[in-house]
XYZ file of N, CA and C in Angstrom:
843
model
N 0.847 -1.196 0.000
C 0.000 0.000 0.000
C 0.883 1.248 0.000
N 0.524 2.282 -0.783
C 1.307 3.522 -0.769
C 1.189 4.219 0.577
N 2.116 5.111 0.844
C 2.044 5.902 2.062
C 0.709 6.653 2.082
N 0.042 6.752 3.245
C -1.294 7.369 3.294
C -1.324 8.840 2.904
N -0.181 9.509 2.856
C -0.175 10.900 2.385
C -0.155 10.980 0.864
N 0.226 9.879 0.215
C 0.361 9.884 -1.245
C -0.887 9.249 -1.844
N -1.963 10.024 -1.846
C -3.255 9.530 -2.306
C -3.915 10.584 -3.183
N -4.922 10.164 -3.908
C -5.650 11.035 -4.839
C -6.145 12.299 -4.145
N -5.936 13.413 -4.808
C -6.396 14.744 -4.416
C -5.594 15.377 -3.277
N -4.653 14.658 -2.671
C -3.729 15.319 -1.758
C -2.765 16.188 -2.569
N -2.060 17.074 -1.872
C -1.249 18.087 -2.544
C 0.237 17.878 -2.239
N 1.037 17.811 -3.310
C 2.487 17.667 -3.180
C 3.172 18.907 -3.737
N 4.176 19.399 -3.010
C 4.998 20.527 -3.446
C 6.440 20.044 -3.530
N 7.070 20.242 -4.673
C 8.436 19.765 -4.890
C 9.303 20.925 -5.328
N 10.304 21.290 -4.529
C 11.262 22.306 -4.963
C 12.355 21.622 -5.787
N 12.933 22.391 -6.696
C 13.838 21.749 -7.650
C 13.088 20.719 -8.466
N 11.811 21.006 -8.719
C 10.914 20.014 -9.299
C 10.850 19.984 -10.805
N 11.609 20.847 -11.476
C 11.500 20.926 -12.933
C 12.412 19.953 -13.659
N 13.281 19.262 -12.932
C 14.196 18.330 -13.596
C 14.690 17.299 -12.586
N 15.388 16.284 -13.095
C 16.056 15.310 -12.244
C 15.143 14.573 -11.293
N 15.637 14.350 -10.082
C 14.865 13.621 -9.074
C 13.562 14.347 -8.764
N 13.604 15.675 -8.725
C 12.402 16.437 -8.411
C 11.292 16.209 -9.415
N 11.620 16.240 -10.710
C 10.584 16.019 -11.715
C 10.097 14.573 -11.677
N 11.005 13.620 -11.481
C 10.590 12.215 -11.390
C 9.618 12.021 -10.232
N 9.867 12.710 -9.120
C 8.953 12.627 -7.981
C 7.611 13.272 -8.316
N 7.646 14.440 -8.957
C 6.403 15.106 -9.329
C 5.552 14.219 -10.229
N 6.184 13.555 -11.194
C 5.450 12.668 -12.092
C 4.857 11.492 -11.333
N 5.617 10.932 -10.386
C 5.106 9.808 -9.597
C 3.925 10.231 -8.738
N 4.017 11.400 -8.110
C 2.908 11.886 -7.291
C 1.683 12.183 -8.166
N 1.907 12.728 -9.356
C 0.796 13.000 -10.268
C 0.119 11.700 -10.699
N 0.916 10.670 -10.978
C 0.326 9.380 -11.362
C -0.502 8.786 -10.232
N -0.154 9.132 -8.996
C -0.931 8.655 -7.843
C -2.212 9.455 -7.650
N -2.440 10.448 -8.507
C -3.660 11.243 -8.424
C -3.532 12.490 -7.580
N -2.310 12.816 -7.148
C -2.120 14.001 -6.324
C -2.143 15.268 -7.174
N -2.478 16.371 -6.543
C -2.285 17.676 -7.140
C -0.835 18.080 -6.855
N -0.181 18.616 -7.856
C 1.268 18.803 -7.773
C 1.643 20.246 -8.069
N 2.476 20.800 -7.201
C 3.102 22.092 -7.473
C 4.590 21.859 -7.694
N 5.057 22.197 -8.900
C 6.481 22.135 -9.201
C 7.051 23.533 -8.972
N 8.014 23.620 -8.063
C 8.654 24.904 -7.775
C 10.117 24.823 -8.187
N 10.580 25.855 -8.874
C 11.959 25.842 -9.364
C 12.375 27.281 -9.641
N 13.665 27.512 -9.689
C 14.165 28.858 -9.964
C 14.165 29.184 -11.451
N 14.107 28.151 -12.309
C 14.230 28.306 -13.754
C 12.851 28.297 -14.408
N 12.398 29.439 -14.898
C 11.045 29.558 -15.448
C 10.876 28.736 -16.732
N 11.916 28.689 -17.572
C 11.818 27.904 -18.808
C 11.655 26.424 -18.494
N 12.437 25.915 -17.555
C 12.311 24.508 -17.182
C 10.957 24.228 -16.540
N 10.430 25.211 -15.799
C 9.101 25.039 -15.219
C 8.049 24.846 -16.309
N 8.093 25.674 -17.331
C 7.117 25.559 -18.416
C 7.242 24.219 -19.116
N 8.473 23.789 -19.369
C 8.693 22.498 -20.014
C 8.198 21.359 -19.139
N 8.452 21.439 -17.829
C 8.020 20.382 -16.911
C 6.499 20.279 -16.872
N 5.827 21.429 -16.863
C 4.359 21.406 -16.859
C 3.823 20.752 -18.122
N 4.456 21.025 -19.258
C 4.042 20.392 -20.514
C 4.233 18.878 -20.441
N 5.377 18.446 -19.911
C 5.636 17.009 -19.821
C 4.670 16.317 -18.869
N 4.240 17.018 -17.821
C 3.291 16.412 -16.879
C 1.894 16.276 -17.469
N 1.616 16.985 -18.562
C 0.288 16.919 -19.163
C -0.039 15.527 -19.690
N 0.996 14.714 -19.910
C 0.744 13.332 -20.343
C 0.427 12.411 -19.171
N 0.576 12.935 -17.956
C 0.389 12.124 -16.749
C -0.903 12.477 -16.031
N -1.268 13.764 -16.033
C -2.414 14.212 -15.250
C -3.044 15.421 -15.910
N -4.204 15.814 -15.419
C -4.914 16.981 -15.925
C -4.164 18.262 -15.579
N -4.239 19.233 -16.478
C -3.582 20.517 -16.239
C -4.114 21.202 -14.987
N -5.352 20.920 -14.608
C -5.926 21.537 -13.412
C -5.280 21.021 -12.131
N -4.579 19.897 -12.228
C -3.913 19.321 -11.055
C -2.452 19.736 -10.946
N -2.013 20.633 -11.809
C -0.602 21.033 -11.840
C -0.501 22.550 -11.726
N 0.373 23.000 -10.837
C 0.739 24.409 -10.819
C 2.258 24.508 -10.801
N 2.762 25.610 -11.304
C 4.197 25.865 -11.256
C 4.424 27.177 -10.515
N 5.611 27.290 -9.929
C 5.904 28.506 -9.180
C 7.404 28.739 -9.216
N 7.799 29.942 -9.620
C 9.215 30.310 -9.629
C 9.613 30.726 -8.214
N 10.575 30.022 -7.645
C 10.950 30.261 -6.256
C 12.466 30.274 -6.113
N 12.930 31.113 -5.219
C 14.324 31.099 -4.776
C 14.313 30.558 -3.356
N 14.668 29.285 -3.196
C 14.514 28.651 -1.890
C 15.438 29.248 -0.835
N 16.489 29.948 -1.274
C 17.387 30.564 -0.294
C 16.750 31.780 0.373
N 15.640 32.264 -0.173
C 14.926 33.423 0.362
C 13.689 32.968 1.121
N 13.636 33.255 2.413
C 12.470 32.863 3.199
C 11.200 33.505 2.657
N 11.260 34.758 2.219
C 10.061 35.427 1.709
C 9.572 34.769 0.431
N 10.496 34.351 -0.442
C 10.106 33.654 -1.666
C 9.414 32.337 -1.329
N 9.904 31.634 -0.325
C 9.281 30.365 0.079
C 7.917 30.625 0.721
N 7.798 31.723 1.474
C 6.479 32.073 2.037
C 5.476 32.342 0.915
N 5.906 33.023 -0.129
C 5.022 33.272 -1.270
C 4.593 31.959 -1.909
N 5.507 31.018 -2.018
C 5.167 29.696 -2.550
C 4.117 29.020 -1.679
N 4.320 29.025 -0.373
C 3.369 28.360 0.532
C 1.992 28.990 0.435
N 1.941 30.316 0.367
C 0.651 31.008 0.258
C -0.019 30.712 -1.077
N 0.770 30.646 -2.158
C 0.195 30.379 -3.480
C -0.404 28.983 -3.556
N 0.289 27.997 -2.977
C -0.238 26.630 -2.974
C -1.530 26.564 -2.165
N -1.542 27.232 -1.013
C -2.757 27.239 -0.190
C -3.918 27.886 -0.933
N -3.641 28.955 -1.658
C -4.705 29.653 -2.394
C -5.252 28.797 -3.525
N -4.369 28.061 -4.220
C -4.825 27.285 -5.387
C -5.356 25.910 -5.012
N -4.678 25.244 -4.063
C -5.026 23.850 -3.764
C -5.544 23.636 -2.347
N -5.530 24.664 -1.510
C -6.072 24.532 -0.159
C -5.065 24.193 0.915
N -3.862 23.865 0.562
C -2.846 23.504 1.548
C -1.904 22.458 0.991
N -0.991 22.008 1.825
C 0.047 21.067 1.400
C 0.029 19.825 2.283
N 0.090 18.662 1.646
C 0.169 17.396 2.378
C 1.555 16.769 2.300
N 2.290 17.079 1.238
C 3.629 16.513 1.055
C 4.545 17.612 0.540
N 5.625 17.831 1.263
C 6.643 18.792 0.841
C 7.938 18.032 0.585
N 8.480 18.173 -0.611
C 9.777 17.584 -0.929
C 10.762 18.719 -1.183
N 11.614 18.963 -0.193
C 12.658 19.981 -0.313
C 13.829 19.369 -1.067
N 13.865 19.589 -2.366
C 14.792 18.867 -3.223
C 15.764 19.769 -3.975
N 15.522 21.082 -3.982
C 16.379 21.989 -4.750
C 17.821 21.907 -4.258
N 18.742 21.812 -5.198
C 20.143 21.732 -4.822
C 21.050 22.121 -5.976
N 22.244 22.605 -5.626
C 23.240 22.961 -6.625
C 24.592 22.393 -6.207
N 25.492 22.251 -7.173
C 26.834 21.755 -6.887
C 27.823 22.344 -7.900
N 28.115 23.652 -7.754
C 29.039 24.281 -8.701
C 30.498 23.935 -8.458
N 30.775 23.243 -7.348
C 32.152 22.935 -6.987
C 32.703 23.977 -6.030
N 33.690 23.566 -5.219
C 34.262 24.485 -4.240
C 35.652 24.015 -3.838
N 36.442 24.951 -3.382
C 37.730 24.646 -2.761
C 37.766 25.344 -1.407
N 38.580 24.814 -0.519
C 38.543 25.294 0.856
C 38.915 26.767 0.984
N 39.940 27.201 0.266
C 40.418 28.570 0.421
C 40.166 29.427 -0.825
N 39.264 28.966 -1.688
C 38.925 29.725 -2.872
C 37.961 30.860 -2.560
N 37.447 31.470 -3.616
C 36.489 32.560 -3.457
C 35.251 32.068 -2.696
N 34.677 32.932 -1.860
C 33.555 32.482 -1.023
C 32.216 32.385 -1.739
N 32.120 32.884 -2.981
C 30.815 32.951 -3.640
C 30.150 31.591 -3.728
N 30.877 30.551 -4.165
C 30.271 29.228 -4.285
C 29.836 28.694 -2.927
N 30.643 28.944 -1.911
C 30.262 28.514 -0.559
C 28.923 29.130 -0.167
N 28.811 30.425 -0.371
C 27.583 31.109 0.041
C 26.380 30.620 -0.748
N 26.539 30.428 -2.062
C 25.437 29.960 -2.894
C 25.014 28.551 -2.513
N 25.992 27.661 -2.344
C 25.687 26.264 -2.046
C 24.974 26.133 -0.703
N 25.479 26.799 0.304
C 24.853 26.694 1.627
C 23.490 27.380 1.641
N 23.356 28.490 0.905
C 22.070 29.198 0.845
C 20.990 28.332 0.210
N 21.330 27.641 -0.884
C 20.333 26.820 -1.587
C 20.169 25.461 -0.918
N 21.267 24.744 -0.747
C 21.188 23.351 -0.310
C 20.748 23.193 1.139
N 21.215 24.082 1.998
C 20.881 23.952 3.422
C 19.765 24.903 3.834
N 19.948 26.206 3.557
C 18.899 27.143 3.950
C 17.609 26.925 3.170
N 17.706 26.417 1.945
C 16.483 26.097 1.203
C 15.637 25.071 1.929
N 16.291 24.076 2.501
C 15.562 23.037 3.240
C 15.078 23.553 4.582
N 15.894 24.365 5.251
C 15.448 24.965 6.513
C 14.238 25.872 6.267
N 14.327 26.734 5.253
C 13.204 27.627 4.947
C 11.942 26.848 4.622
N 12.059 25.860 3.725
C 10.882 25.096 3.331
C 10.224 24.403 4.503
N 11.022 23.741 5.320
C 10.465 22.986 6.446
C 9.826 23.906 7.480
N 10.509 24.983 7.831
C 9.994 25.881 8.862
C 8.737 26.625 8.407
N 8.660 26.939 7.133
C 7.526 27.720 6.639
C 6.314 26.844 6.341
N 6.534 25.664 5.789
C 5.412 24.796 5.438
C 4.893 23.974 6.614
N 5.777 23.524 7.503
C 5.369 22.554 8.521
C 4.234 23.017 9.420
N 4.235 24.254 9.943
C 3.146 24.624 10.858
C 1.751 24.451 10.260
N 1.542 24.886 9.030
C 0.218 24.731 8.422
C -0.061 23.285 8.028
N 0.980 22.521 7.688
C 0.776 21.096 7.426
C 0.309 20.382 8.694
N 0.913 20.720 9.816
C 0.495 20.129 11.093
C -0.936 20.535 11.415
N -1.253 21.815 11.199
C -2.576 22.333 11.548
C -3.686 21.682 10.738
N -3.364 21.159 9.538
C -4.385 20.477 8.738
C -4.900 19.217 9.430
N -4.092 18.659 10.327
C -4.509 17.471 11.066
C -4.521 16.214 10.225
N -3.842 16.270 9.073
C -3.833 15.133 8.161
C -2.451 14.490 8.145
N -2.426 13.266 7.676
C -1.164 12.575 7.502
C -0.341 13.314 6.440
N 0.898 13.666 6.770
C 1.712 14.427 5.845
C 3.160 13.988 5.850
N 3.898 14.436 4.845
C 5.305 14.065 4.674
C 6.136 15.297 4.353
N 7.315 15.376 4.963
C 8.352 16.318 4.544
C 9.571 15.467 4.191
N 9.966 15.510 2.930
C 11.098 14.722 2.441
C 12.209 15.694 2.071
N 13.348 15.575 2.731
C 14.481 16.442 2.456
C 15.572 15.655 1.744
N 16.045 16.173 0.626
C 17.067 15.481 -0.153
C 18.451 15.817 0.382
N 19.098 14.808 0.940
C 20.459 14.947 1.431
C 21.438 14.352 0.445
N 22.504 13.765 0.949
C 23.523 13.162 0.104
C 24.419 12.282 0.964
N 24.938 11.215 0.363
C 25.942 10.416 1.065
C 27.155 11.264 1.415
N 27.423 12.286 0.602
C 28.573 13.139 0.878
C 28.400 13.947 2.165
N 27.180 14.085 2.629
C 26.954 14.751 3.904
C 27.213 13.847 5.085
N 27.489 12.567 4.826
C 27.742 11.593 5.896
C 29.198 11.130 5.869
N 29.689 10.791 4.676
C 31.070 10.321 4.557
C 32.040 11.459 4.277
N 31.552 12.612 3.852
C 32.314 13.848 3.607
C 33.641 13.617 2.878
N 33.607 13.070 1.669
C 34.852 12.839 0.938
C 35.513 14.156 0.551
N 36.836 14.156 0.384
C 37.510 15.385 -0.034
C 37.115 15.770 -1.457
N 37.255 17.064 -1.759
C 37.034 17.499 -3.132
C 35.997 18.578 -3.319
N 34.971 18.622 -2.452
C 33.922 19.635 -2.600
C 33.395 19.980 -1.210
N 34.193 20.688 -0.403
C 33.823 20.884 1.003
C 32.527 21.659 1.206
N 32.214 22.634 0.349
C 30.978 23.404 0.545
C 29.759 22.504 0.413
N 29.764 21.639 -0.590
C 28.639 20.722 -0.791
C 28.510 19.777 0.404
N 29.642 19.235 0.871
C 29.611 18.329 2.017
C 29.026 19.015 3.245
N 29.485 20.239 3.493
C 28.990 20.976 4.660
C 27.485 21.204 4.545
N 27.018 21.582 3.364
C 25.585 21.840 3.190
C 24.764 20.586 3.426
N 25.221 19.454 2.916
C 24.443 18.225 3.048
C 24.573 17.613 4.442
N 25.704 17.842 5.109
C 25.799 17.440 6.513
C 24.793 18.237 7.343
N 24.640 19.509 7.010
C 23.641 20.331 7.684
C 22.229 19.844 7.438
N 21.947 19.393 6.219
C 20.623 18.856 5.898
C 20.332 17.624 6.757
N 21.308 16.746 6.913
C 21.124 15.552 7.753
C 20.793 15.949 9.186
N 21.610 16.834 9.768
C 21.394 17.234 11.152
C 20.049 17.938 11.319
N 19.700 18.800 10.373
C 18.434 19.524 10.471
C 17.249 18.567 10.368
N 17.298 17.622 9.440
C 16.158 16.727 9.232
C 15.970 15.794 10.421
N 17.062 15.366 11.029
C 16.948 14.580 12.262
C 16.257 15.397 13.352
N 16.661 16.655 13.505
C 16.032 17.519 14.505
C 14.565 17.780 14.178
N 14.267 17.937 12.895
C 12.884 18.169 12.465
C 11.993 16.983 12.822
N 12.454 15.765 12.529
C 11.635 14.599 12.843
C 11.439 14.448 14.350
N 12.490 14.742 15.125
C 12.345 14.698 16.587
C 11.275 15.683 17.041
N 11.299 16.894 16.479
C 10.315 17.909 16.851
C 8.899 17.479 16.453
N 8.756 16.939 15.258
C 7.432 16.538 14.787
C 6.841 15.422 15.644
N 7.670 14.425 15.971
C 7.120 13.297 16.736
C 6.799 13.681 18.180
N 7.324 14.818 18.639
C 7.024 15.286 19.990
C 6.027 16.443 20.005
N 5.417 16.713 18.850
C 4.392 17.744 18.750
C 3.022 17.089 18.875
N 2.246 17.546 19.789
C 0.942 16.931 20.072
C 0.041 16.953 18.844
N -0.574 15.822 18.582
C -1.543 15.649 17.483
C -0.924 15.853 16.101
N 0.381 15.819 16.009
C 1.038 15.988 14.707
C 1.036 14.669 13.946
N 0.582 14.707 12.695
C 0.557 13.514 11.846
C 1.512 13.655 10.656
N 2.412 14.609 10.767
C 3.405 14.852 9.724
C 4.730 14.244 10.158
N 5.397 13.552 9.246
C 6.705 12.979 9.543
C 7.738 13.497 8.544
N 8.994 13.558 8.994
C 10.099 13.984 8.134
C 10.944 12.775 7.756
N 11.575 12.849 6.579
C 12.389 11.744 6.067
C 13.574 12.317 5.304
N 14.714 11.642 5.412
C 15.939 12.079 4.747
C 16.210 11.158 3.561
N 16.088 11.702 2.349
C 16.428 10.959 1.137
C 17.936 11.085 0.910
N 18.614 9.937 0.804
C 20.065 9.916 0.618
C 20.340 9.207 -0.704
N 20.350 9.957 -1.813
C 20.535 9.312 -3.121
C 21.934 8.733 -3.278
N 22.032 7.748 -4.171
C 23.323 7.267 -4.619
C 23.756 8.075 -5.839
N 24.444 7.423 -6.758
C 24.873 8.070 -7.999
C 23.683 8.087 -8.943
N 23.097 9.264 -9.149
C 21.922 9.424 -9.989
C 22.291 10.316 -11.165
N 21.937 9.903 -12.365
C 22.286 10.666 -13.566
C 21.270 11.781 -13.768
N 21.675 13.000 -13.398
C 20.838 14.190 -13.540
C 21.697 15.310 -14.112
N 21.080 16.459 -14.333
C 21.849 17.608 -14.788
C 22.939 18.008 -13.807
N 22.709 17.733 -12.513
C 23.697 18.060 -11.487
C 24.951 17.208 -11.594
N 24.777 15.950 -12.021
C 25.907 15.011 -12.039
C 26.418 14.693 -13.439
N 25.739 15.180 -14.474
C 26.106 14.800 -15.846
C 27.510 15.261 -16.212
N 27.857 16.492 -15.807
C 29.200 17.042 -16.065
C 29.611 16.851 -17.526
N 28.699 17.232 -18.425
C 28.979 17.185 -19.855
C 28.613 15.883 -20.537
N 28.310 14.842 -19.769
C 27.951 13.561 -20.380
C 26.511 13.599 -20.871
N 26.258 12.942 -21.990
C 24.893 12.895 -22.534
C 24.246 11.531 -22.330
N 25.036 10.511 -22.012
C 24.488 9.174 -21.773
C 24.739 8.777 -20.330
N 23.772 8.093 -19.749
C 23.870 7.657 -18.360
C 25.004 6.649 -18.193
N 25.924 6.872 -17.262
C 26.937 5.857 -16.976
C 26.291 4.582 -16.437
N 26.928 3.459 -16.679
C 26.352 2.175 -16.269
C 26.138 2.107 -14.760
N 26.989 2.793 -13.995
C 26.888 2.707 -12.543
C 25.786 3.540 -11.931
N 25.219 4.460 -12.708
C 24.240 5.402 -12.153
C 22.821 4.860 -12.236
N 21.999 5.304 -11.301
C 20.558 5.084 -11.382
C 19.924 6.244 -12.142
N 18.730 6.015 -12.655
C 17.933 7.097 -13.211
C 17.177 7.783 -12.073
N 16.724 9.021 -12.292
C 15.882 9.657 -11.275
C 14.635 8.827 -10.958
N 14.087 8.171 -11.969
C 12.872 7.367 -11.751
C 13.143 6.174 -10.828
N 14.301 5.521 -11.011
C 14.661 4.426 -10.107
C 14.798 4.931 -8.674
N 15.402 6.095 -8.531
C 15.592 6.665 -7.198
C 14.253 6.954 -6.533
N 13.318 7.522 -7.278
C 12.010 7.843 -6.711
C 11.231 6.575 -6.402
N 11.309 5.562 -7.259
C 10.639 4.289 -6.967
C 11.152 3.699 -5.649
N 12.466 3.759 -5.449
C 13.050 3.258 -4.202
C 12.560 4.088 -3.022
N 12.533 5.411 -3.184
C 12.048 6.291 -2.122
C 10.619 5.955 -1.725
N 9.753 5.765 -2.712
C 8.349 5.462 -2.420
C 8.214 4.136 -1.679
N 9.003 3.151 -2.067
C 8.949 1.852 -1.402
C 9.390 1.966 0.056
N 10.419 2.760 0.315
C 10.907 2.900 1.693
C 9.969 3.773 2.527
N 9.293 4.735 1.907
C 8.295 5.510 2.641
C 7.151 4.621 3.099
N 6.790 3.654 2.274
C 5.705 2.736 2.631
C 5.987 2.013 3.938
N 7.253 1.668 4.175
C 7.587 0.923 5.395
C 8.059 1.834 6.517
N 8.083 3.148 6.274
C 8.341 4.101 7.335
C 9.786 4.457 7.589
N 10.689 4.197 6.645
C 12.096 4.543 6.852
C 12.272 6.049 7.027
N 13.099 6.435 7.971
C 13.526 7.836 8.059
C 14.723 8.064 7.141
N 15.751 7.232 7.282
C 16.928 7.323 6.417
C 16.670 6.487 5.166
N 16.458 7.147 4.036
C 16.204 6.431 2.785
C 17.519 6.376 2.025
N 18.318 5.361 2.345
C 19.666 5.218 1.810
C 19.612 4.432 0.504
N 19.803 5.126 -0.612
C 19.655 4.521 -1.933
C 20.964 3.872 -2.387
N 20.912 2.658 -2.872
C 22.081 2.083 -3.532
C 22.167 2.619 -4.961
N 23.129 2.148 -5.723
C 23.152 2.403 -7.153
C 23.778 1.196 -7.826
N 24.059 1.273 -9.086
C 24.525 0.083 -9.810
C 25.975 -0.272 -9.512
N 26.742 0.660 -8.950
C 28.143 0.394 -8.638
C 28.392 0.096 -7.167
N 27.614 0.707 -6.291
C 27.891 0.620 -4.858
C 26.721 -0.030 -4.136
N 26.874 -1.249 -3.657
C 25.805 -1.892 -2.895
C 25.628 -1.228 -1.535
N 24.480 -1.400 -0.944
C 24.200 -0.777 0.358
C 25.221 -1.193 1.405
N 25.661 -2.452 1.353
C 26.610 -2.925 2.367
C 27.895 -2.109 2.355
N 28.362 -1.715 1.170
C 29.577 -0.910 1.087
C 29.326 0.508 1.601
N 28.165 1.076 1.269
C 27.813 2.383 1.819
C 27.814 2.342 3.342
N 27.233 1.286 3.896
C 27.180 1.171 5.356
C 28.575 1.114 5.956
N 29.474 0.378 5.320
C 30.848 0.295 5.811
C 31.532 1.659 5.765
N 31.339 2.385 4.682
C 31.937 3.712 4.564
C 31.423 4.643 5.650
N 30.125 4.569 5.935
C 29.545 5.433 6.954
C 30.003 5.029 8.349
N 30.103 3.728 8.589
C 30.595 3.255 9.879
C 32.041 3.685 10.097
N 32.843 3.624 9.048
C 34.242 4.043 9.160
C 34.323 5.542 9.454
N 33.485 6.342 8.786
C 33.496 7.786 9.018
C 33.177 8.103 10.480
N 32.171 7.426 11.055
C 31.854 7.630 12.467
C 32.986 7.119 13.352
N 33.652 6.057 12.907
C 34.752 5.485 13.670
C 35.955 6.396 13.801
N 36.109 7.369 12.889
C 37.203 8.325 13.025
C 37.134 9.031 14.380
N 35.923 9.320 14.835
C 35.747 9.982 16.128
C 35.975 8.993 17.263
N 35.315 7.841 17.163
C 35.376 6.851 18.235
C 36.804 6.340 18.434
N 37.489 6.092 17.323
C 38.849 5.542 17.377
C 39.928 6.631 17.430
N 39.518 7.897 17.403
C 40.455 9.024 17.429
C 41.473 8.954 16.296
N 40.952 8.606 15.112
C 41.802 8.607 13.924
C 41.860 10.008 13.330
N 42.764 10.259 12.381
C 42.757 11.558 11.700
C 41.448 11.740 10.936
N 40.972 12.972 10.801
C 39.747 13.179 10.010
C 39.957 12.720 8.569
N 38.878 12.188 7.989
C 38.921 11.649 6.630
C 40.021 10.586 6.503
N 40.139 9.741 7.515
C 41.231 8.753 7.525
C 41.119 7.747 6.393
N 39.912 7.583 5.865
C 39.747 6.665 4.731
C 40.648 7.056 3.565
N 40.964 8.333 3.454
C 41.815 8.819 2.369
C 43.248 9.115 2.852
N 43.547 8.743 4.084
C 44.882 8.951 4.652
C 45.754 7.743 4.310
N 46.959 7.957 3.764
C 47.769 6.804 3.333
C 48.077 5.815 4.452
N 48.142 6.273 5.694
C 48.450 5.373 6.802
C 47.294 4.435 7.136
N 46.094 4.737 6.616
C 44.918 3.948 6.982
C 44.279 3.235 5.795
N 44.888 3.340 4.624
C 44.294 2.734 3.425
C 44.110 1.232 3.588
N 45.122 0.540 4.070
C 45.017 -0.911 4.235
C 44.005 -1.264 5.312
N 43.987 -0.489 6.395
C 43.040 -0.774 7.477
C 41.604 -0.614 7.000
N 41.348 0.401 6.158
C 39.996 0.584 5.630
C 39.609 -0.572 4.726
N 40.525 -1.020 3.884
C 40.251 -2.161 3.008
C 39.918 -3.399 3.823
N 40.682 -3.656 4.855
C 40.400 -4.825 5.711
C 39.046 -4.684 6.410
N 38.703 -3.454 6.821
C 37.417 -3.217 7.465
C 36.270 -3.522 6.515
N 36.376 -3.056 5.293
C 35.332 -3.312 4.289
C 35.200 -4.807 4.024
N 36.316 -5.502 4.006
C 36.302 -6.952 3.722
C 35.964 -7.782 4.951
N 35.793 -7.117 6.103
C 35.425 -7.838 7.319
C 36.563 -8.622 7.934
N 37.787 -8.175 7.726
C 38.955 -8.907 8.252
C 39.521 -8.226 9.498
């Protein structure tokens, strides 16, 4: 059975919804009979996404909204517009994200943009939408898109790692708050995608690498895990099985417990030890 919030005539709002995982989710929610608001910063992609959704559902069940998730006022306008058109929100998917790349001591612009969109976008969406979702008294969902990089924090893109680590910590706190709010029927969930072939990860490629999942596969997995109530929706992909992801995450936490150097998985003194750990030796 689908999650009770994902039913006909309920309302789903997806930020970053005009492409990639966001659009795949919007299409899945539309096929379930939900009314869907696709929110995105790119107006051209919004128009194209609405056209593509016309093959899935009636135009009356679709709205689009240009939003800058890093701006609390822009997100408030989105929440008010959805309430005016559809009566309120039952499912919020905070999915908007960017990854322009970053270096530790480089120019701060990318750092500010990445943290504003990836982390503050999710904080803004959750804080602004949740109170009225709770007040509806209906079963609801807030799904925040994180990343494995926010847990294992590999070297190479520190701004992105910091933003997604913040998303993990915030979503954990959000779910704790929701479950301790009287009469609240809204739950929060952390989507942790694997390697998904989207505009964010294509990096000039036009064909999906064999190791990557499609956005549709990722959303199908998400829906299945929502059905059973998972908070951490840890997605595998074609190259990395879940067991290996778990080992990487356990090792990352072990850096603290074992007092190893930070990011010891990439430290030459610990390369063999990490390999033995993964192999269970």
